[in-house]
């Protein structure tokens, strides 16, 4: 019997042999779509700071102001003494932003999905969980080992078939998907999903991590265009909103249930005032950023057109996330390395994050990029793509 250390070393060796070893690299976000890494300034196509808010002075100022006024820590969980007026006021603002009755803050999107989905499944041991094949790792954590009935990515005919197949099973139905998929940059059809959910009396749970701030009316997410269509919307403040933290928005009864039954809410210290200040400032700015959203959408269209002209597959992307599918993990890594040498930072995404054979560069655009930045990126990728 080997000690755990030997198992850890063997596991790392297996990861190395698959070219899947990951390492941390210190990186500083700068304005204008730039980052600094290892003494170099790179044009950044990797971060999710889509609107450039992570370096916006209003967010930094309000985070500092709320920290100075309320302290840097909430001191306890929400149900003990951790709830400030600021939490309640911000939750009311989030509900208004999403067009729902109520909302609840969580420490991060990962924490939120893992805790909330698990809490919902807990209501019924015979609940049926229907999930898109490409849902985020945090939702798998929330599924907590429950059987998932997985439908082909964004294939609502397949979802309909699976719902029909299970028509006679007892137990509540949950459908879990994302409005914008983090690795493919494509969108779910919220209206059609909602019709299907209603027809089968299913609860619809939509992760808007990548749509919040970017898509939908005033950047309020794709579900905001369809009031009442989605039962639970979650999203994060860590991407387009330039800060940290997450929310769940929905009916008051849903939020009341989570306050009383969601372990990840009950047993975790309340989000700190600094974090709330940044979120408050972002929610003030985001609805007025239609011009930035239009620029971002135009950047996406331009990049897809350039890549398609060179025969490069961009999957089903229609958003600010544009995958350039390469295939093998080692090739994706080599391409990413070559781009860094040209001052361009684009993340190579490999299994297990994406299915084998679909390793890619995940190109995340920012409203603060110049069109010339997009062209430099496209030129560099196209020049290195075998024809
Ligand atoms: C990033 C992401 C999360 C996690 O959000 P964090 O706030 O970064 O923890 C959840 N769901 C999806 C789809 C994401 O892309």
Short mmCIF file of C-alpha atoms and ligand atoms in Angstrom, two decimals:
data_model
loop_
_atom_site.label_atom_id
_atom_site.label_comp_id
_atom_site.label_asym_id
_atom_site.label_seq_id
_atom_site.Cartn_x
_atom_site.Cartn_y
_atom_site.Cartn_z
CA UNK A 1 0.00 0.00 0.00
CA UNK A 2 1.58 3.30 -1.11
CA UNK A 3 1.32 6.49 0.90
CA UNK A 4 -0.86 9.25 -0.55
CA UNK A 5 2.27 11.16 -1.67
CA UNK A 6 3.15 8.38 -4.11
CA UNK A 7 -0.35 8.50 -5.57
CA UNK A 8 -0.13 12.29 -5.98
CA UNK A 9 3.19 12.00 -7.82
CA UNK A 10 1.81 9.28 -10.08
CA UNK A 11 -1.28 11.34 -10.85
CA UNK A 12 0.88 14.36 -11.79
CA UNK A 13 3.04 12.16 -14.02
CA UNK A 14 -0.06 10.94 -15.87
CA UNK A 15 -1.20 14.56 -16.34
CA UNK A 16 2.25 15.45 -17.72
CA UNK A 17 2.19 12.56 -20.17
CA UNK A 18 -1.10 13.85 -21.59
CA UNK A 19 0.36 17.39 -21.95
CA UNK A 20 -2.31 18.55 -19.52
CA UNK A 21 -0.14 19.92 -16.71
CA UNK A 22 -1.38 23.34 -15.55
CA UNK A 23 0.69 25.95 -13.77
CA UNK A 24 -0.08 29.28 -12.15
CA UNK A 25 1.30 32.43 -13.78
CA UNK A 26 1.03 35.82 -12.07
CA UNK A 27 -0.82 38.25 -14.33
CA UNK A 28 -2.00 41.83 -13.76
CA UNK A 29 -5.12 43.11 -15.53
CA UNK A 30 -4.59 46.45 -17.23
CA UNK A 31 -6.98 48.73 -19.06
CA UNK A 32 -7.25 48.80 -22.85
CA UNK A 33 -7.53 45.01 -23.05
CA UNK A 34 -3.94 44.51 -21.85
CA UNK A 35 -2.34 42.39 -19.13
CA UNK A 36 1.17 42.31 -17.70
CA UNK A 37 2.84 38.94 -17.25
CA UNK A 38 6.50 38.10 -16.68
CA UNK A 39 7.63 41.67 -17.37
CA UNK A 40 5.80 41.81 -20.73
CA UNK A 41 2.61 43.61 -21.68
CA UNK A 42 0.31 41.37 -23.68
CA UNK A 43 -2.97 41.94 -25.46
CA UNK A 44 -5.31 39.86 -23.37
CA UNK A 45 -7.76 37.44 -24.98
CA UNK A 46 -8.06 35.22 -21.94
CA UNK A 47 -9.76 37.06 -19.10
CA UNK A 48 -13.51 37.48 -18.74
CA UNK A 49 -13.34 41.19 -17.95
CA UNK A 50 -15.53 41.79 -21.01
CA UNK A 51 -16.42 45.42 -20.28
CA UNK A 52 -13.13 46.47 -18.68
CA UNK A 53 -14.85 47.09 -15.33
CA UNK A 54 -12.22 45.21 -13.28
CA UNK A 55 -9.98 48.27 -13.52
CA UNK A 56 -12.74 50.91 -13.46
CA UNK A 57 -12.04 53.61 -10.84
CA UNK A 58 -15.65 53.78 -9.63
CA UNK A 59 -15.59 50.10 -8.57
CA UNK A 60 -12.26 50.48 -6.76
CA UNK A 61 -13.42 53.67 -5.04
CA UNK A 62 -16.71 52.23 -3.84
CA UNK A 63 -15.07 49.01 -2.65
CA UNK A 64 -12.65 51.10 -0.60
CA UNK A 65 -15.40 53.41 0.65
CA UNK A 66 -17.67 50.57 1.78
CA UNK A 67 -14.70 48.78 3.36
CA UNK A 68 -13.76 51.93 5.28
CA UNK A 69 -17.34 52.47 6.39
CA UNK A 70 -18.48 48.92 7.21
CA UNK A 71 -15.20 47.04 7.76
CA UNK A 72 -13.43 44.48 5.64
CA UNK A 73 -15.24 41.44 6.95
CA UNK A 74 -18.92 40.68 7.57
CA UNK A 75 -17.93 38.83 10.74
CA UNK A 76 -20.49 36.04 10.57
CA UNK A 77 -22.85 34.15 8.33
CA UNK A 78 -25.93 35.89 6.98
CA UNK A 79 -28.39 34.31 9.45
CA UNK A 80 -26.28 35.21 12.49
CA UNK A 81 -24.98 38.81 12.38
CA UNK A 82 -23.54 38.89 8.85
CA UNK A 83 -26.44 40.66 7.13
CA UNK A 84 -25.91 44.40 6.69
CA UNK A 85 -28.47 46.81 5.25
CA UNK A 86 -26.09 46.85 2.28
CA UNK A 87 -26.68 43.13 1.57
CA UNK A 88 -30.44 43.58 1.55
CA UNK A 89 -30.33 46.75 -0.53
CA UNK A 90 -28.01 45.12 -3.05
CA UNK A 91 -30.20 42.01 -3.29
CA UNK A 92 -33.19 44.25 -4.05
CA UNK A 93 -31.12 45.95 -6.78
CA UNK A 94 -30.12 42.60 -8.27
CA UNK A 95 -33.75 41.44 -8.32
CA UNK A 96 -34.72 44.66 -10.13
CA UNK A 97 -31.80 44.22 -12.57
CA UNK A 98 -32.91 40.66 -13.36
CA UNK A 99 -36.65 41.40 -13.28
CA UNK A 100 -37.41 38.85 -10.55
CA UNK A 101 -39.15 39.04 -7.15
CA UNK A 102 -36.04 38.39 -5.13
CA UNK A 103 -32.33 37.64 -5.24
CA UNK A 104 -29.63 36.24 -2.95
CA UNK A 105 -25.88 36.88 -2.88
CA UNK A 106 -23.26 34.12 -2.80
CA UNK A 107 -19.47 34.22 -2.38
CA UNK A 108 -18.68 33.02 -5.93
CA UNK A 109 -20.36 31.48 -8.94
CA UNK A 110 -18.78 28.11 -8.29
CA UNK A 111 -19.89 28.15 -4.67
CA UNK A 112 -23.37 29.31 -5.72
CA UNK A 113 -24.03 26.55 -8.28
CA UNK A 114 -22.55 23.85 -6.09
CA UNK A 115 -24.64 24.93 -3.10
CA UNK A 116 -27.91 25.95 -4.75
CA UNK A 117 -28.39 23.02 -7.11
CA UNK A 118 -27.59 20.61 -4.27
CA UNK A 119 -30.16 22.37 -2.08
CA UNK A 120 -32.84 22.13 -4.77
CA UNK A 121 -32.19 18.43 -5.35
CA UNK A 122 -32.48 17.84 -1.62
CA UNK A 123 -36.23 18.65 -1.66
CA UNK A 124 -37.05 15.40 -3.40
CA UNK A 125 -35.08 12.14 -3.50
CA UNK A 126 -36.82 11.23 -6.77
CA UNK A 127 -36.14 14.55 -8.55
CA UNK A 128 -35.17 14.11 -12.21
CA UNK A 129 -32.22 16.23 -13.32
CA UNK A 130 -31.92 17.07 -17.05
CA UNK A 131 -28.61 18.76 -17.94
CA UNK A 132 -26.96 20.08 -21.09
CA UNK A 133 -23.85 18.03 -21.94
CA UNK A 134 -21.63 21.11 -21.64
CA UNK A 135 -22.71 22.53 -18.29
CA UNK A 136 -20.02 24.09 -16.10
CA UNK A 137 -18.04 22.08 -13.53
CA UNK A 138 -19.74 23.97 -10.67
CA UNK A 139 -23.13 22.58 -11.76
CA UNK A 140 -21.71 19.07 -11.75
CA UNK A 141 -20.57 19.75 -8.21
CA UNK A 142 -24.15 20.83 -7.39
CA UNK A 143 -25.54 17.65 -8.92
CA UNK A 144 -23.61 15.95 -6.11
CA UNK A 145 -23.50 12.51 -7.63
CA UNK A 146 -27.20 12.43 -8.59
CA UNK A 147 -27.95 10.74 -11.88
CA UNK A 148 -27.98 13.34 -14.66
CA UNK A 149 -30.13 12.81 -17.73
CA UNK A 150 -27.89 14.62 -20.19
CA UNK A 151 -29.17 16.13 -23.41
CA UNK A 152 -26.97 16.89 -26.41
CA UNK A 153 -25.57 20.40 -26.26
CA UNK A 154 -28.32 22.96 -26.99
CA UNK A 155 -30.41 20.22 -28.66
CA UNK A 156 -33.93 20.89 -27.42
CA UNK A 157 -35.44 18.14 -29.58
CA UNK A 158 -33.24 15.71 -27.67
CA UNK A 159 -34.26 17.29 -24.37
CA UNK A 160 -37.93 16.99 -25.38
CA UNK A 161 -37.44 13.32 -26.22
CA UNK A 162 -35.79 12.64 -22.86
CA UNK A 163 -38.57 14.48 -20.99
CA UNK A 164 -41.14 12.39 -22.89
CA UNK A 165 -39.29 9.16 -22.11
CA UNK A 166 -39.51 9.95 -18.40
CA UNK A 167 -43.11 11.20 -18.57
CA UNK A 168 -44.41 8.57 -16.12
CA UNK A 169 -41.66 8.88 -13.53
CA UNK A 170 -42.75 10.51 -10.26
CA UNK A 171 -40.77 13.38 -8.81
CA UNK A 172 -40.18 17.01 -9.81
CA UNK A 173 -38.19 17.77 -12.97
CA UNK A 174 -35.28 20.21 -13.16
CA UNK A 175 -33.67 21.42 -16.38
CA UNK A 176 -30.22 22.96 -15.91
CA UNK A 177 -28.37 24.86 -18.61
CA UNK A 178 -26.40 28.04 -19.36
CA UNK A 179 -27.50 31.02 -21.41
CA UNK A 180 -24.00 31.48 -22.89
CA UNK A 181 -21.61 28.53 -22.83
CA UNK A 182 -18.23 29.36 -21.41
CA UNK A 183 -16.08 27.30 -23.79
CA UNK A 184 -18.12 27.54 -27.01
CA UNK A 185 -19.57 31.05 -26.78
CA UNK A 186 -22.93 29.91 -28.13
CA UNK A 187 -26.36 30.70 -26.68
CA UNK A 188 -29.29 28.71 -25.40
CA UNK A 189 -32.78 29.48 -26.77
CA UNK A 190 -34.40 30.69 -23.56
CA UNK A 191 -37.92 31.05 -24.99
CA UNK A 192 -37.93 27.52 -26.42
CA UNK A 193 -36.43 26.06 -23.24
CA UNK A 194 -39.12 27.77 -21.22
CA UNK A 195 -41.93 26.41 -23.42
CA UNK A 196 -40.50 22.92 -23.04
CA UNK A 197 -40.11 23.33 -19.29
CA UNK A 198 -43.71 24.56 -18.93
CA UNK A 199 -45.07 21.74 -21.11
CA UNK A 200 -43.39 19.20 -18.82
CA UNK A 201 -43.95 21.08 -15.57
CA UNK A 202 -40.18 21.32 -15.14
CA UNK A 203 -38.19 23.86 -13.12
CA UNK A 204 -35.77 25.79 -15.37
CA UNK A 205 -32.35 26.75 -13.93
CA UNK A 206 -30.16 28.97 -16.14
CA UNK A 207 -26.55 29.99 -15.47
CA UNK A 208 -25.95 33.48 -16.91
CA UNK A 209 -22.29 33.77 -15.87
CA UNK A 210 -21.12 34.93 -19.31
CA UNK A 211 -24.26 36.81 -20.37
CA UNK A 212 -24.63 39.02 -17.29
CA UNK A 213 -23.54 42.54 -18.19
CA UNK A 214 -23.03 41.65 -21.84
CA UNK A 215 -26.25 40.39 -23.41
CA UNK A 216 -29.99 41.00 -23.12
CA UNK A 217 -31.71 44.35 -22.54
CA UNK A 218 -29.22 46.72 -20.80
CA UNK A 219 -26.90 43.78 -20.25
CA UNK A 220 -29.35 42.15 -17.86
CA UNK A 221 -28.79 38.67 -19.35
CA UNK A 222 -30.66 36.65 -21.97
CA UNK A 223 -33.40 35.67 -19.52
CA UNK A 224 -34.31 39.33 -18.92
CA UNK A 225 -35.84 39.46 -22.41
CA UNK A 226 -38.30 36.74 -21.32
CA UNK A 227 -39.82 37.78 -17.98
CA UNK A 228 -41.04 34.79 -15.99
CA UNK A 229 -39.58 32.27 -18.45
CA UNK A 230 -36.81 31.05 -16.15
CA UNK A 231 -37.42 29.83 -12.59
CA UNK A 232 -33.90 30.39 -11.32
CA UNK A 233 -31.26 32.62 -12.86
CA UNK A 234 -27.75 32.61 -11.47
CA UNK A 235 -24.86 34.74 -12.54
CA UNK A 236 -21.58 36.07 -11.32
CA UNK A 237 -20.09 39.48 -10.63
CA UNK A 238 -16.64 38.13 -11.44
CA UNK A 239 -16.78 38.37 -15.23
CA UNK A 240 -18.30 41.33 -17.09
CA UNK A 241 -19.13 43.02 -13.77
CA UNK A 242 -15.47 43.26 -12.91
CA UNK A 243 -15.64 42.20 -9.26
CA UNK A 244 -16.35 39.05 -7.35
CA UNK A 245 -19.38 37.19 -6.04
CA UNK A 246 -22.53 35.68 -7.46
CA UNK A 247 -26.30 35.84 -7.25
CA UNK A 248 -29.38 33.72 -7.59
CA UNK A 249 -32.56 35.48 -8.74
CA UNK A 250 -36.11 34.12 -8.79
CA UNK A 251 -39.39 33.93 -6.90
CA UNK A 252 -39.51 35.02 -3.26
CA UNK A 253 -40.47 31.48 -2.19
CA UNK A 254 -37.38 30.08 -3.92
CA UNK A 255 -35.11 32.57 -2.17
CA UNK A 256 -36.84 31.93 1.18
CA UNK A 257 -36.24 28.20 0.72
CA UNK A 258 -32.54 28.76 0.01
CA UNK A 259 -32.16 31.01 3.08
CA UNK A 260 -33.58 28.16 5.16
CA UNK A 261 -32.15 25.07 3.47
CA UNK A 262 -29.05 25.85 1.39
CA UNK A 263 -26.03 24.74 3.43
CA UNK A 264 -23.63 26.75 1.28
CA UNK A 265 -25.59 29.89 2.15
CA UNK A 266 -26.25 29.15 5.81
CA UNK A 267 -22.78 27.98 6.85
CA UNK A 268 -20.59 30.47 4.99
CA UNK A 269 -19.57 33.95 6.15
CA UNK A 270 -21.52 36.75 4.47
CA UNK A 271 -19.90 38.48 1.47
CA UNK A 272 -17.70 41.35 2.72
CA UNK A 273 -18.55 45.06 2.30
CA UNK A 274 -15.64 45.69 -0.12
CA UNK A 275 -17.08 43.11 -2.49
CA UNK A 276 -20.57 44.62 -2.15
CA UNK A 277 -19.24 48.10 -2.95
CA UNK A 278 -17.70 46.93 -6.22
CA UNK A 279 -20.90 45.11 -7.18
CA UNK A 280 -23.02 48.18 -6.36
CA UNK A 281 -20.86 50.39 -8.59
CA UNK A 282 -20.92 47.84 -11.44
CA UNK A 283 -24.72 47.59 -11.29
CA UNK A 284 -24.88 51.38 -11.58
CA UNK A 285 -22.62 51.45 -14.67
CA UNK A 286 -23.67 48.34 -16.60
CA UNK A 287 -27.20 49.33 -17.72
CA UNK A 288 -25.72 52.44 -19.40
CA UNK A 289 -23.00 50.57 -21.32
CA UNK A 290 -24.89 49.79 -24.55
CA UNK A 291 -22.11 51.37 -26.62
CA UNK A 292 -19.49 49.08 -25.06
CA UNK A 293 -21.77 46.08 -25.63
CA UNK A 294 -22.17 47.03 -29.30
CA UNK A 295 -18.38 47.31 -29.69
CA UNK A 296 -17.93 43.91 -28.07
CA UNK A 297 -20.51 42.31 -30.37
CA UNK A 298 -18.82 43.87 -33.42
CA UNK A 299 -15.42 42.52 -32.27
CA UNK A 300 -16.93 39.02 -32.06
CA UNK A 301 -18.45 39.25 -35.56
CA UNK A 302 -15.18 40.54 -36.99
CA UNK A 303 -13.03 37.81 -35.41
CA UNK A 304 -15.41 35.02 -36.47
CA UNK A 305 -15.44 36.33 -40.04
CA UNK A 306 -11.62 36.45 -40.15
CA UNK A 307 -11.24 32.92 -38.75
CA UNK A 308 -14.00 31.44 -40.93
CA UNK A 309 -12.34 32.91 -44.02
CA UNK A 310 -9.26 30.84 -43.12
CA UNK A 311 -11.32 27.68 -42.59
CA UNK A 312 -11.01 27.73 -38.80
CA UNK A 313 -13.91 26.24 -36.85
CA UNK A 314 -15.42 28.60 -34.27
CA UNK A 315 -18.04 26.07 -33.09
CA UNK A 316 -21.41 27.77 -32.61
CA UNK A 317 -20.06 31.02 -31.21
CA UNK A 318 -22.29 34.11 -31.52
CA UNK A 319 -20.91 36.07 -28.56
CA UNK A 320 -17.78 37.69 -27.09
CA UNK A 321 -16.34 34.19 -26.52
CA UNK A 322 -14.88 32.78 -29.74
CA UNK A 323 -13.25 29.35 -29.72
CA UNK A 324 -10.68 28.61 -32.42
CA UNK A 325 -10.77 24.82 -32.53
CA UNK A 326 -7.32 23.29 -32.96
CA UNK A 327 -7.84 19.60 -32.10
CA UNK A 328 -5.00 18.09 -30.12
CA UNK A 329 -3.95 19.47 -26.74
CA UNK A 330 -0.25 19.72 -27.68
CA UNK A 331 -1.09 21.70 -30.85
CA UNK A 332 -3.33 24.10 -28.93
CA UNK A 333 -0.54 24.65 -26.39
CA UNK A 334 2.05 25.24 -29.13
CA UNK A 335 -0.23 27.79 -30.81
CA UNK A 336 -0.83 29.61 -27.53
CA UNK A 337 2.95 29.72 -26.89
CA UNK A 338 3.59 31.11 -30.38
CA UNK A 339 1.01 33.85 -29.81
CA UNK A 340 2.59 34.86 -26.50
CA UNK A 341 5.86 35.39 -28.37
CA UNK A 342 3.91 37.92 -30.48
CA UNK A 343 2.43 39.69 -27.47
CA UNK A 344 -0.96 37.99 -27.59
CA UNK A 345 -2.36 36.07 -24.62
CA UNK A 346 -4.94 33.44 -25.56
CA UNK A 347 -5.73 30.51 -23.30
CA UNK A 348 -5.31 26.98 -24.65
CA UNK A 349 -8.23 24.97 -23.30
CA UNK A 350 -7.66 21.24 -23.12
CA UNK A 351 -9.34 18.14 -21.77
CA UNK A 352 -10.82 17.57 -19.28
CA UNK A 353 -12.27 21.09 -19.58
CA UNK A 354 -13.36 20.32 -23.17
CA UNK A 355 -13.89 16.93 -24.89
CA UNK A 356 -10.79 15.16 -26.32
CA UNK A 357 -10.00 16.23 -29.89
CA UNK A 358 -11.55 19.69 -29.41
CA UNK A 359 -8.66 21.47 -27.70
CA UNK A 360 -8.82 25.10 -28.64
CA UNK A 361 -7.85 28.64 -28.07
CA UNK A 362 -10.64 30.24 -26.11
CA UNK A 363 -10.64 33.85 -27.28
CA UNK A 364 -12.43 36.16 -24.88
CA UNK A 365 -12.90 39.65 -26.30
CA UNK A 366 -13.14 42.90 -24.43
CA UNK A 367 -15.00 46.10 -25.29
CA UNK A 368 -11.73 47.88 -24.55
CA UNK A 369 -9.88 46.10 -27.38
CA UNK A 370 -9.25 48.10 -30.54
CA UNK A 371 -10.27 46.60 -33.88
CA UNK A 372 -6.56 46.53 -34.68
CA UNK A 373 -6.02 44.21 -31.66
CA UNK A 374 -8.56 41.77 -33.12
CA UNK A 375 -6.83 41.90 -36.50
CA UNK A 376 -3.42 41.22 -34.94
CA UNK A 377 -4.87 38.18 -33.22
CA UNK A 378 -6.59 36.90 -36.37
CA UNK A 379 -3.42 37.46 -38.46
CA UNK A 380 -1.30 35.50 -35.97
CA UNK A 381 -3.71 32.54 -35.74
CA UNK A 382 -4.35 32.35 -39.48
CA UNK A 383 -0.61 32.50 -40.27
CA UNK A 384 -0.03 29.43 -38.07
CA UNK A 385 -2.96 27.36 -39.25
CA UNK A 386 -2.11 24.59 -41.71
CA UNK A 387 -4.24 24.84 -44.83
C1 LIG B 1 -17.09 31.20 -14.31
C2 LIG B 1 -18.34 30.38 -14.25
C3 LIG B 1 -18.92 30.06 -13.03
C4 LIG B 1 -18.23 30.33 -11.72
O1 LIG B 1 -18.28 31.66 -11.38
P1 LIG B 1 -17.15 32.27 -10.41
O2 LIG B 1 -17.77 33.50 -9.89
O3 LIG B 1 -15.96 32.50 -11.26
O4 LIG B 1 -16.89 31.25 -9.35
C5 LIG B 1 -20.14 29.40 -13.04
N1 LIG B 1 -20.74 29.07 -14.19
C6 LIG B 1 -20.18 29.33 -15.39
C7 LIG B 1 -20.89 28.93 -16.63
C8 LIG B 1 -18.96 29.99 -15.45
O5 LIG B 1 -18.39 30.22 -16.62
#
